[in-house]
XYZ file of C-alpha atoms in Angstrom:
760
model
C 0.000 0.000 0.000
C 1.369 3.430 -0.954
C 1.457 6.288 1.524
C -1.347 8.042 -0.348
C -3.482 4.907 -0.106
C -2.681 4.660 3.608
C -3.812 8.229 4.103
C -7.061 7.591 2.258
C -7.801 4.373 4.167
C -7.072 5.982 7.529
C -9.211 9.044 6.802
C -12.192 6.766 6.160
C -11.911 5.671 9.784
C -11.278 9.043 11.387
C -13.540 11.856 12.562
C -16.933 11.734 10.880
C -16.832 7.984 10.299
C -19.404 5.575 11.842
C -16.921 3.508 13.848
C -18.124 1.018 16.435
C -17.556 2.009 20.045
C -14.011 1.293 21.159
C -15.273 0.073 24.543
C -18.206 -1.893 23.136
C -16.503 -5.274 22.952
C -15.153 -4.947 26.494
C -18.647 -4.214 27.790
C -20.465 -7.029 26.029
C -17.763 -9.468 27.180
C -17.969 -8.247 30.770
C -14.351 -7.091 30.721
C -14.999 -3.396 31.385
C -14.332 -2.878 35.082
C -16.712 -0.372 36.653
C -15.797 1.677 39.691
C -17.450 -0.495 42.331
C -15.950 -3.665 40.831
C -12.467 -2.654 41.921
C -10.920 -5.355 44.099
C -8.907 -4.212 47.124
C -7.402 -6.164 50.002
C -9.081 -5.940 53.405
C -12.255 -4.406 51.981
C -15.072 -3.530 54.364
C -18.707 -3.213 53.296
C -21.093 -0.442 54.268
C -24.891 -0.265 54.243
C -26.893 2.924 54.628
C -29.933 3.134 56.922
C -32.592 5.643 55.871
C -35.363 7.463 57.717
C -39.000 6.376 57.563
C -40.637 9.732 58.319
C -40.663 12.925 56.217
C -39.902 15.503 58.914
C -38.867 15.606 62.567
C -36.052 14.598 64.868
C -34.506 11.329 65.915
C -35.580 10.816 69.515
C -33.549 7.643 69.998
C -31.768 5.005 67.960
C -31.071 1.531 69.358
C -27.931 0.296 67.641
C -26.679 -2.225 70.223
C -28.115 -5.315 68.530
C -26.504 -4.182 65.294
C -23.156 -3.619 67.041
C -23.225 -7.096 68.553
C -23.933 -8.792 65.223
C -21.240 -11.000 63.658
C -18.614 -9.243 61.586
C -19.636 -5.693 62.490
C -16.818 -3.156 62.398
C -18.759 0.004 63.191
C -22.239 1.490 63.440
C -22.325 5.235 62.891
C -25.124 7.713 63.523
C -25.402 11.387 64.496
C -23.838 10.657 67.893
C -20.689 9.132 66.396
C -18.843 12.363 65.731
C -18.158 11.772 62.033
C -17.358 15.263 60.807
C -18.275 16.105 57.224
C -17.612 19.691 56.208
C -19.919 21.666 53.888
C -19.172 21.659 50.160
C -20.260 24.220 47.585
C -23.253 23.142 45.507
C -23.911 23.746 41.813
C -25.971 26.802 42.656
C -23.076 28.218 44.682
C -20.619 27.733 41.839
C -19.340 24.409 43.187
C -19.829 20.767 42.274
C -21.866 19.158 45.074
C -25.323 17.881 44.118
C -26.711 18.568 47.595
C -25.878 20.815 50.518
C -27.157 18.074 52.855
C -24.509 16.474 55.093
C -25.479 13.067 56.553
C -25.172 12.082 60.238
C -24.348 15.617 61.399
C -27.443 16.153 63.567
C -30.719 14.558 64.605
C -32.889 16.382 62.042
C -34.937 14.455 59.496
C -35.899 16.470 56.435
C -37.352 13.806 54.125
C -38.415 10.180 54.064
C -35.396 8.188 52.980
C -32.704 10.475 54.399
C -29.443 8.805 55.478
C -29.522 8.444 59.292
C -27.036 5.627 60.016
C -24.223 3.627 58.455
C -23.296 0.016 59.250
C -19.866 -1.300 58.234
C -18.992 -4.992 58.349
C -16.622 -7.608 57.007
C -19.200 -8.698 54.430
C -22.152 -7.092 52.680
C -24.492 -9.710 54.080
C -23.402 -9.018 57.656
C -23.826 -5.271 57.189
C -27.279 -5.735 55.616
C -28.484 -7.979 58.430
C -27.207 -5.631 61.143
C -28.759 -2.585 59.470
C -32.156 -4.271 59.696
C -31.729 -4.572 63.489
C -31.491 -0.820 64.109
C -34.591 0.603 65.786
C -35.314 4.322 65.540
C -37.867 6.427 67.376
C -38.793 9.829 66.023
C -40.326 13.036 67.204
C -42.409 13.811 64.156
C -43.106 17.315 62.882
C -45.596 18.553 60.324
C -44.286 17.852 56.826
C -44.852 19.689 53.564
C -44.990 16.792 51.149
C -47.246 18.162 48.434
C -46.988 21.517 46.612
C -50.706 22.080 47.273
C -50.044 22.286 51.015
C -51.053 25.780 52.225
C -47.696 26.065 53.985
C -45.833 25.492 50.718
C -45.036 29.019 49.664
C -43.569 29.632 46.190
C -40.250 31.471 46.181
C -39.685 33.686 43.144
C -36.294 33.362 41.450
C -35.615 36.852 40.133
C -32.798 35.663 37.883
C -35.286 33.440 36.039
C -37.751 36.228 35.265
C -37.714 37.023 31.539
C -39.595 39.934 30.046
C -39.797 42.091 26.953
C -42.590 44.118 25.427
C -45.877 44.372 27.315
C -47.087 40.786 27.431
C -50.193 40.895 29.646
C -52.080 43.651 27.787
C -50.981 42.202 24.445
C -52.389 38.821 25.462
C -55.711 40.385 26.453
C -55.921 42.191 23.121
C -54.962 39.179 20.981
C -57.633 37.958 18.551
C -57.050 34.325 19.541
C -56.019 33.206 23.004
C -55.318 29.733 24.316
C -53.840 28.598 27.593
C -53.677 25.909 30.195
C -51.783 24.278 33.014
C -49.145 21.714 32.059
C -47.549 19.425 34.633
C -44.834 16.821 34.804
C -44.362 14.414 37.749
C -41.199 13.368 39.506
C -39.069 11.389 37.087
C -36.045 9.290 38.004
C -32.835 8.724 36.052
C -32.666 5.004 36.996
C -29.393 4.054 35.261
C -28.611 0.352 35.028
C -25.591 0.887 37.281
C -26.862 2.093 40.692
C -24.757 4.487 42.711
C -21.941 3.102 44.795
C -18.296 3.775 45.532
C -15.103 2.468 47.114
C -13.144 4.812 49.380
C -9.537 4.077 50.369
C -7.766 6.255 52.940
C -3.956 6.040 53.035
C -1.467 8.338 54.786
C -3.693 11.406 54.709
C -4.808 10.903 51.117
C -7.979 9.417 49.737
C -8.669 7.461 46.551
C -12.297 7.126 45.508
C -13.604 4.789 42.833
C -16.870 6.481 41.907
C -19.242 6.223 38.898
C -19.060 9.859 37.943
C -19.817 12.213 35.102
C -17.271 14.624 36.565
C -14.214 13.333 38.410
C -12.734 16.818 38.845
C -15.896 18.054 40.505
C -16.048 14.959 42.698
C -12.448 15.491 43.790
C -13.192 19.087 44.753
C -16.253 18.130 46.792
C -14.449 15.276 48.575
C -11.606 17.631 49.485
C -14.156 20.039 50.957
C -16.023 17.285 52.828
C -12.801 15.911 54.283
C -11.052 19.277 54.744
C -7.931 18.135 52.896
C -6.092 19.560 49.881
C -7.597 18.537 46.552
C -4.163 17.201 45.519
C -4.621 14.548 48.214
C -7.807 13.260 46.578
C -7.880 10.994 43.548
C -11.157 10.039 41.873
C -11.276 7.195 39.340
C -14.227 6.473 37.067
C -13.174 4.364 34.073
C -16.671 3.391 32.918
C -20.141 4.615 33.852
C -23.215 2.428 33.480
C -25.564 5.281 32.674
C -26.185 8.507 34.511
C -28.424 10.878 32.523
C -27.434 13.627 34.965
C -27.702 11.896 38.335
C -23.954 11.166 38.373
C -23.050 14.715 37.402
C -22.489 15.660 41.028
C -21.187 13.445 43.801
C -23.860 12.485 46.352
C -23.849 12.360 50.199
C -23.538 8.572 50.476
C -20.011 8.930 49.076
C -19.174 11.258 51.966
C -20.154 8.466 54.357
C -17.851 6.007 52.600
C -14.993 8.510 52.738
C -15.250 9.292 56.446
C -15.769 5.607 57.339
C -12.631 4.668 55.399
C -10.688 7.314 57.316
C -12.045 6.117 60.661
C -11.445 2.415 60.001
C -8.137 2.805 58.107
C -9.258 0.312 55.473
C -11.101 0.430 52.132
C -14.884 0.755 52.385
C -17.320 -0.232 49.654
C -20.776 1.310 49.796
C -23.449 0.391 47.258
C -26.950 1.836 47.370
C -29.816 -0.547 46.801
C -32.173 0.251 43.953
C -34.918 1.540 46.320
C -32.359 3.735 48.091
C -31.460 5.437 44.809
C -34.932 7.033 44.788
C -34.288 8.972 48.002
C -30.495 9.178 48.361
C -30.576 11.720 45.538
C -33.255 13.291 43.390
C -34.302 12.999 39.793
C -36.314 15.535 37.841
C -38.676 17.429 40.183
C -42.394 17.909 39.743
C -43.070 20.927 37.532
C -46.160 23.066 37.013
C -46.581 25.571 34.188
C -49.374 27.991 33.437
C -48.879 29.093 29.857
C -50.969 31.355 27.633
C -50.449 32.240 23.967
C -52.056 35.109 22.112
C -52.084 35.340 18.322
C -53.710 37.162 15.428
C -56.149 35.336 13.146
C -53.409 34.579 10.633
C -51.419 32.729 13.316
C -48.825 35.388 14.135
C -47.900 35.209 17.816
C -48.545 38.430 19.705
C -47.804 37.445 23.309
C -46.524 34.639 25.537
C -47.279 34.710 29.269
C -45.711 31.920 31.277
C -45.678 31.217 35.028
C -44.032 28.062 36.385
C -42.570 26.366 39.426
C -40.631 23.275 40.397
C -40.365 21.514 43.735
C -37.086 21.505 45.615
C -35.774 20.422 49.012
C -36.720 22.143 52.260
C -33.220 23.494 52.951
C -31.675 23.136 49.500
C -32.151 24.419 45.967
C -32.543 22.832 42.563
C -33.743 24.973 39.687
C -35.589 23.290 36.822
C -36.118 26.421 34.710
C -39.337 25.743 32.825
C -38.795 28.912 30.811
C -35.640 27.582 29.182
C -37.284 27.050 25.776
C -40.301 29.394 25.775
C -38.301 32.601 25.109
C -36.199 30.964 22.366
C -38.288 28.922 20.013
C -40.680 31.411 18.378
C -40.714 35.091 17.510
C -43.094 37.026 19.756
C -43.032 40.817 20.297
C -44.246 40.450 23.878
C -43.062 37.972 26.485
C -43.320 37.530 30.257
C -42.194 34.557 32.289
C -41.621 33.900 35.980
C -40.207 30.731 37.507
C -40.561 29.874 41.194
C -39.401 27.229 43.664
C -41.545 25.373 46.187
C -39.602 23.934 49.131
C -40.866 20.543 50.320
C -39.771 17.694 52.573
C -37.992 15.868 49.798
C -34.454 14.969 48.824
C -33.048 17.718 46.645
C -33.870 17.104 42.984
C -31.063 17.137 40.468
C -30.142 17.095 36.811
C -31.988 14.709 34.535
C -31.572 14.669 30.770
C -32.242 18.182 29.435
C -33.163 19.770 32.780
C -35.363 22.782 32.148
C -35.527 22.376 28.377
C -37.479 19.138 28.680
C -40.506 20.348 30.696
C -40.352 23.768 29.054
C -40.704 22.291 25.569
C -43.541 20.038 26.748
C -45.731 22.963 27.767
C -44.840 25.245 24.856
C -45.172 22.627 22.143
C -48.509 21.309 23.405
C -49.768 24.891 23.672
C -48.674 25.567 20.087
C -50.658 22.519 18.988
C -53.691 23.877 20.843
C -53.242 27.238 19.140
C -53.005 25.567 15.735
C -56.327 23.816 16.351
C -57.970 27.029 17.554
C -56.857 28.649 14.281
C -57.755 25.537 12.222
C -54.167 25.668 11.004
C -51.633 22.915 10.357
C -49.309 22.681 13.414
C -46.204 22.696 11.225
C -47.437 25.701 9.260
C -48.014 27.579 12.529
C -44.442 26.926 13.621
C -43.053 28.098 10.306
C -45.256 31.192 10.507
C -43.556 32.145 13.786
C -40.040 31.032 12.908
C -37.480 33.069 14.852
C -34.797 34.420 12.521
C -32.662 35.438 15.496
C -32.604 34.748 19.246
C -35.776 36.527 20.463
C -34.442 36.925 23.982
C -30.803 37.904 23.414
C -31.587 39.775 20.169
C -28.504 38.356 18.461
C -28.096 36.037 15.431
C -28.096 32.260 15.722
C -24.710 30.651 15.225
C -26.652 28.314 12.945
C -30.251 27.127 12.843
C -31.198 24.303 10.498
C -34.664 24.026 12.019
C -36.485 24.756 8.756
C -34.538 21.922 7.186
C -35.439 19.694 10.139
C -39.131 20.516 9.685
C -38.992 19.858 5.951
C -36.974 16.647 5.949
C -38.751 15.245 9.005
C -42.166 15.999 7.543
C -41.244 14.477 4.181
C -39.895 11.291 5.764
C -42.973 10.992 7.968
C -45.545 11.849 5.300
C -46.916 14.763 7.333
C -48.643 16.364 4.327
C -51.222 13.562 4.421
C -52.291 14.391 7.970
C -55.995 15.322 8.215
C -56.659 18.429 10.300
C -59.600 17.029 12.276
C -58.967 14.763 15.281
C -60.398 11.218 15.244
C -60.052 11.129 11.449
C -57.730 8.127 11.250
C -58.580 4.630 12.409
C -57.407 1.025 12.116
C -60.210 -1.161 13.446
C -60.639 -0.336 17.136
C -57.402 1.653 17.126
C -57.626 5.421 16.838
C -54.610 6.745 14.923
C -53.075 10.149 15.595
C -50.214 12.163 14.176
C -48.400 14.801 16.229
C -45.250 16.862 16.013
C -43.156 19.186 18.139
C -39.947 21.208 18.054
C -36.939 20.802 20.312
C -33.776 22.684 21.182
C -30.774 22.431 23.474
C -28.042 25.041 24.085
C -24.384 24.690 23.196
C -22.580 24.989 26.515
C -18.806 25.296 26.591
C -16.148 24.945 29.274
C -12.425 24.966 28.481
C -10.294 21.915 29.206
C -7.073 20.058 28.476
C -5.763 16.985 26.685
C -2.486 15.127 26.414
C -1.155 12.710 23.816
C 1.833 10.484 24.557
C 3.828 8.769 21.812
C 5.892 5.920 23.251
C 9.121 4.524 21.839
C 7.370 1.376 20.619
C 5.030 3.502 18.512
C 2.018 3.358 20.821
C -0.170 6.470 20.951
C -2.146 7.316 24.060
C -4.739 10.085 24.413
C -5.267 11.193 28.019
C -8.045 13.210 29.678
C -9.861 13.177 32.998
C -13.116 13.560 31.050
C -15.342 10.504 31.244
C -17.282 8.239 28.908
C -20.803 7.848 30.296
C -21.771 5.525 27.466
C -21.799 8.251 24.843
C -18.640 7.203 22.994
C -15.917 9.499 24.330
C -13.300 6.745 24.058
C -14.133 6.334 20.392
C -14.362 9.913 19.148
C -11.172 11.000 20.903
C -9.258 8.215 19.153
C -10.873 9.310 15.895
C -9.926 12.936 16.528
C -6.259 12.137 17.071
C -6.310 9.739 14.120
C -7.733 12.483 11.930
C -4.632 14.619 12.463
C -1.917 11.977 12.774
C -3.370 9.787 10.006
C -3.175 6.518 11.876
C -5.904 3.955 12.441
C -8.120 4.882 15.411
C -7.842 1.310 16.715
C -4.108 1.866 17.176
C -4.748 4.670 19.678
C -5.395 4.000 23.353
C -7.591 6.475 25.211
C -7.331 6.919 28.987
C -10.235 8.665 30.728
C -11.926 9.187 34.073
C -9.012 9.766 36.439
C -8.102 13.005 38.215
C -4.417 12.258 37.605
C -5.055 12.967 33.922
C -5.396 16.396 32.234
C -8.291 18.471 33.494
C -11.786 18.355 31.970
C -15.219 19.593 33.078
C -18.449 17.716 33.664
C -19.832 15.317 31.067
C -23.140 17.141 31.255
C -24.921 19.879 29.384
C -23.996 17.989 26.187
C -20.655 19.802 26.136
C -17.911 17.221 26.611
C -17.622 15.854 23.069
C -17.161 19.297 21.564
C -14.735 20.367 24.266
C -12.518 17.292 24.232
C -12.406 16.824 20.466
C -11.261 20.443 20.241
C -8.577 19.918 22.870
C -7.399 16.597 21.409
C -7.328 18.024 17.878
C -5.142 20.890 19.055
C -2.893 18.483 20.952
C -2.546 16.162 17.959
C -1.508 19.103 15.784
C 1.130 19.960 18.382
C 2.418 16.371 18.393
C 2.488 16.371 14.602
C 4.636 19.526 14.653
C 6.890 17.973 17.294
C 7.435 14.889 15.126
C 8.231 16.916 12.017
C 10.630 19.140 13.960
C 12.308 16.085 15.460
C 12.586 14.418 12.072
C 14.395 17.342 10.432
C 16.566 18.211 13.459
C 17.819 14.721 14.399
C 21.145 14.120 12.700
C 20.645 10.376 12.379
C 17.175 10.807 10.870
C 16.867 10.108 7.118
C 14.897 13.380 6.973
C 17.591 15.480 8.658
C 17.762 19.076 7.439
C 14.827 18.645 5.062
C 12.257 21.431 4.860
C 9.454 20.812 7.402
C 6.912 21.906 4.788
C 8.091 19.093 2.495
C 7.264 16.338 5.000
C 4.125 14.237 5.214
C 3.028 11.620 7.721
C 0.576 8.735 7.934
C 0.272 5.229 9.310
C 3.070 5.742 11.834
C 5.646 7.069 9.344
C 7.065 10.404 8.209
C 8.434 10.803 4.683
C 9.531 13.334 2.103
C 6.522 14.211 -0.024
C 8.289 13.847 -3.392
C 10.406 10.898 -2.236
C 8.074 8.486 -0.345
C 10.866 5.949 0.110
C 12.839 8.446 2.179
C 10.928 7.780 5.398
C 11.191 6.970 9.077
C 8.719 5.421 11.514
C 7.565 7.233 14.639
C 9.199 4.633 16.881
C 12.484 4.648 14.935
C 12.578 8.443 15.075
C 12.250 8.372 18.868
C 15.071 5.805 19.069
C 17.330 7.823 16.791
C 16.694 11.016 18.769
C 17.215 9.352 22.153
C 13.654 9.904 23.390
C 11.680 7.229 25.202
C 8.463 9.177 24.545
C 7.044 12.425 23.219
C 4.363 14.278 25.182
C 2.081 16.932 23.708
C -0.199 18.843 26.069
C -2.627 21.506 24.887
C -5.814 23.168 26.084
C -8.706 25.337 24.953
C -8.238 28.025 27.594
C -7.629 31.650 26.773
C -3.940 32.497 26.697
C -4.476 34.704 29.737
C -6.014 31.896 31.832
C -4.392 31.400 35.215
C -3.792 28.137 37.052
C -6.748 29.044 39.249
C -8.927 29.395 36.125
C -7.866 25.932 34.984
C -8.671 24.409 38.354
C -12.061 26.128 38.404
C -12.962 24.719 34.992
C -12.003 21.251 36.184
C -13.801 21.366 39.521
C -16.581 23.976 39.515
C -19.394 25.151 37.280
C -18.207 28.751 37.270
C -16.220 28.607 34.011
C -19.031 27.314 31.786
C -19.589 29.697 28.878
C -23.261 30.447 28.081
C -24.648 29.792 24.586
C -24.847 33.531 23.852
C -21.139 34.187 24.426
C -19.388 35.782 21.473
C -22.230 37.689 19.872
C -24.145 34.697 18.500
C -26.655 32.328 20.091
C -25.572 28.694 19.753
C -28.166 25.927 20.004
C -29.035 22.548 18.555
C -32.496 22.031 17.038
C -34.912 19.223 16.288
C -38.295 18.400 14.838
C -40.127 15.313 16.119
C -42.980 13.569 14.255
C -44.975 10.763 15.906
C -47.769 8.349 15.050
C -49.712 6.736 17.906
C -52.460 4.168 18.146
C -54.970 4.512 20.994
C -57.241 1.582 21.791
C -60.767 2.972 21.733
C -62.006 0.536 24.378
C -59.100 0.377 26.819
C -57.353 3.728 26.364
C -53.926 2.162 25.904
C -51.464 4.218 23.866
C -48.777 2.743 21.645
C -46.241 4.722 19.670
C -46.248 3.208 16.192
C -43.410 5.177 14.616
C -41.330 8.281 15.191
C -39.146 10.445 12.990
C -36.656 12.882 14.460
C -34.733 15.386 12.346
C -31.802 16.927 14.194
C -29.386 19.823 13.768
C -26.389 19.076 15.985
C -23.856 20.758 13.748
C -20.938 18.629 12.607
C -21.284 14.962 13.481
C -18.103 13.351 14.786
C -19.381 9.770 14.567
C -22.777 9.167 12.896
C -23.317 5.795 14.569
C -22.737 7.141 18.073
C -24.761 10.292 17.379
C -27.719 8.293 16.101
C -27.498 6.128 19.209
C -27.680 9.229 21.409
C -30.628 10.677 19.509
C -32.478 7.363 19.667
C -31.689 7.069 23.382
C -33.285 10.446 23.974
C -36.334 9.512 21.913
C -36.748 6.275 23.866
C -36.482 8.184 27.147
C -39.076 10.620 25.828
C -41.494 7.768 25.163
C -41.031 6.629 28.750
C -41.642 10.143 30.004
C -44.773 10.597 27.914
C -46.494 7.297 28.662
C -44.974 5.566 31.688
C -42.760 7.442 34.130
C -44.178 8.864 37.342
C -42.784 8.898 40.838
C -45.636 8.019 43.196
C -45.468 9.824 46.545
C -47.591 8.915 49.558
C -48.891 12.313 50.643
C -49.214 11.097 54.229
C -45.536 10.411 54.857
C -43.581 11.346 51.736
C -42.626 7.739 50.970
C -41.874 6.889 47.347
C -44.272 4.006 46.831
C -42.773 2.782 43.560
C -39.089 2.994 44.453
C -38.039 0.008 42.346
C -37.836 -0.946 38.691
C -40.830 -3.270 38.961
C -43.206 -0.424 39.794
C -41.390 2.611 38.425
C -42.047 1.964 34.760
C -39.557 2.790 32.034
C -39.764 1.970 28.349
C -38.559 -1.492 27.345
C -37.947 -3.033 23.924
C -41.594 -3.968 23.483
C -42.603 -0.308 23.899
C -40.307 1.009 21.189
C -41.335 1.127 17.526
C -39.325 2.007 14.450
C -37.357 5.171 15.194
C -35.922 7.149 12.298
C -33.265 9.826 12.745
C -32.252 12.392 10.135
C -29.154 14.573 10.324
C -29.752 18.044 8.908
C -26.838 19.777 10.617
C -23.865 21.546 9.105
C -20.543 22.333 10.790
C -20.986 25.370 13.026
C -17.591 26.880 13.718
C -19.157 29.823 15.530
C -20.466 27.354 18.118
C -17.379 25.176 18.688
C -13.854 24.775 17.353
C -14.605 21.666 15.293
C -18.165 22.650 14.385
C -20.212 20.269 16.512
C -23.191 21.219 18.660
C -25.146 19.511 21.448
C -26.245 15.920 20.815
C -26.983 13.800 23.888
C -29.784 15.784 25.507
C -31.383 17.126 22.343
C -33.079 13.818 21.501
C -35.551 13.900 24.401
C -36.651 17.539 24.043
C -40.095 17.790 22.482
C -40.764 14.045 22.330
C -43.394 14.005 25.100
C -45.148 16.981 23.513
C -45.213 15.322 20.092
C -46.739 12.188 21.636
C -49.295 14.226 23.571
C -50.238 16.072 20.395
C -50.583 12.785 18.524
C -52.834 11.409 21.278
C -55.063 14.485 20.950
C -55.189 14.020 17.182
C -56.220 10.399 17.696
C -58.823 10.950 20.418
C -59.775 14.623 20.577
C -58.769 14.605 24.259
C -56.062 17.026 25.327
C -53.752 15.640 28.020
C -51.647 18.324 29.676
C -50.443 16.220 32.626
C -47.745 13.610 32.139
C -47.687 10.686 31.917
C -50.542 9.994 29.481
C -52.225 7.016 31.134
C -55.457 5.123 30.571
C -57.329 6.837 33.403
C -56.789 10.211 31.735
C -58.178 9.016 28.411
C -61.186 6.930 29.468
């Protein structure tokens, strides 16, 4: 094979190619070692005990029977003196998911709060002893439901958005529609539950933790333990799903850390599946009152939007339901407030597309209602109100292929054949409905670093502390380096998920792929320059004193462009120059960035750049088209087919991108038809805290899903032209399904999930 042929073959495998996941074979063979599977000598096993009341104090706790059980090493509660120091939360510019610190006092703030920890020689011994603990409480009145008169909404001024004069404009509009749209608690429920292994040695701590953000976890652990962050190492090689709930380290990990320090031996703590429903929160309940005003021709005149989400009694999680409403459509008048309602619940947290997801549900169902009030095609109404620039920021889009998404999605679906009237389509006893909705997700950006090491034997290794949460980071980073160095991606090893590696921010907000490909691309270019410089400056090199511009490289060799036989391999060049390895290290920080800036980007949320930075508004876009069948007798809803057209900018790996889009669509089906956290209003207990009763979509629920890429490289959004992928797929799906159900039945469902009782 000639060098030109090698270049061509390699390029077919590099960035933009649909390569299989590099870690896929390891996972299907069971060879990928997850954090909690780490084997350490002298391991102890911890079990968490949780409260059974929603609010009050612990009057007494009988732990003697547990202490006397076989194999017990320690039983800790609020009397044990385990000191855990406060850590900054997301809202404070930190990385902790909750402000709550377990076992620090006798207060109980929600049902399922950590109140004791049992550590034993075996998991079975710890589990048995935990069941022997008896707790008496002094109960206090709890605010479990947002309808409680004592639940007072707290306005978040920063989330108030206003332009024009929305209320009078709404009153004067020729056509007005409005309603209340609600979503229930929804839980991330990844296949891999939360758990960790903490190992304390000589004043330093190593934590094996399934994490979307090892740098953030390290920072929080250092704050909890009051030790320097350099004395904390967090390792997360693989993550078995997270969808946001592993974005911030949770309080159970603090318990493992302090127990390991007390006992001077490694401690493994794994939450049970029921405990994952109360040890941390998923998406909170949301409530939106939304009104649209339009002229008779369908032109929007006003949007008035008032919303709230539930949050913890002494903590804060914002699920901004006005994330999409000010962006999607052009309206001269707009007013939106978002509030928080503090309840006796664990603090909610990120779940795929937090804010954008519920926001799009309300807006896109309301737009469907407006289309019907105008007797107008829902797609035509959206095109009528297409926003040519960001309506809120009043700046141009970096790119917006939403028209193309509408057109190509509609064509693939056959939308032009949709009858306007509901209940017009039928297959026997099945009522057929077609619905559609729009979606969007912002392009968030945080700077980071990457390193590439070329070893003397020719091995190439890409290094970053960024993680692969199942999205394909291992694969696209190998492809990125291969794209520059013109070697096969399979020949490149990628190391991720370790705080010893170059700094990277959270794998959340759909930002990590764009960040790390940019950093790795820059680093690979630097290594390429280093190799060329070495080749022409090493006296023993066959390319000594040649012009650097005359050199080419591919497939592990450098050669003279007009004399391909005058060449040297990477490994031979290192031997000739006396180097055992070459290391290239680059970053995407501003040249003026300090070391403190770099640490902040790695360990806090304060360095994330908003989508409107730089004079343009950067977002991904989608159009979702759905067909449902509703059984006329039983009210059961089945999704028959779905088409999603997506603008995510440049696609780094079509196979992985399609997988992410489909994953979001599947999760959207679960949200629309199945998922609902059931809370007992008497005591705040989650009554379906297991995967038998908390229903998620399974294979039998999922029909043919078609994805269409309409994006183009957007170099105003990111260095390599990509935009958000992972969270875009779910946005708008529930609304499209709800709209399809209305088209099938004539019944408008504004409260998720869409269940039989709401249709019959």
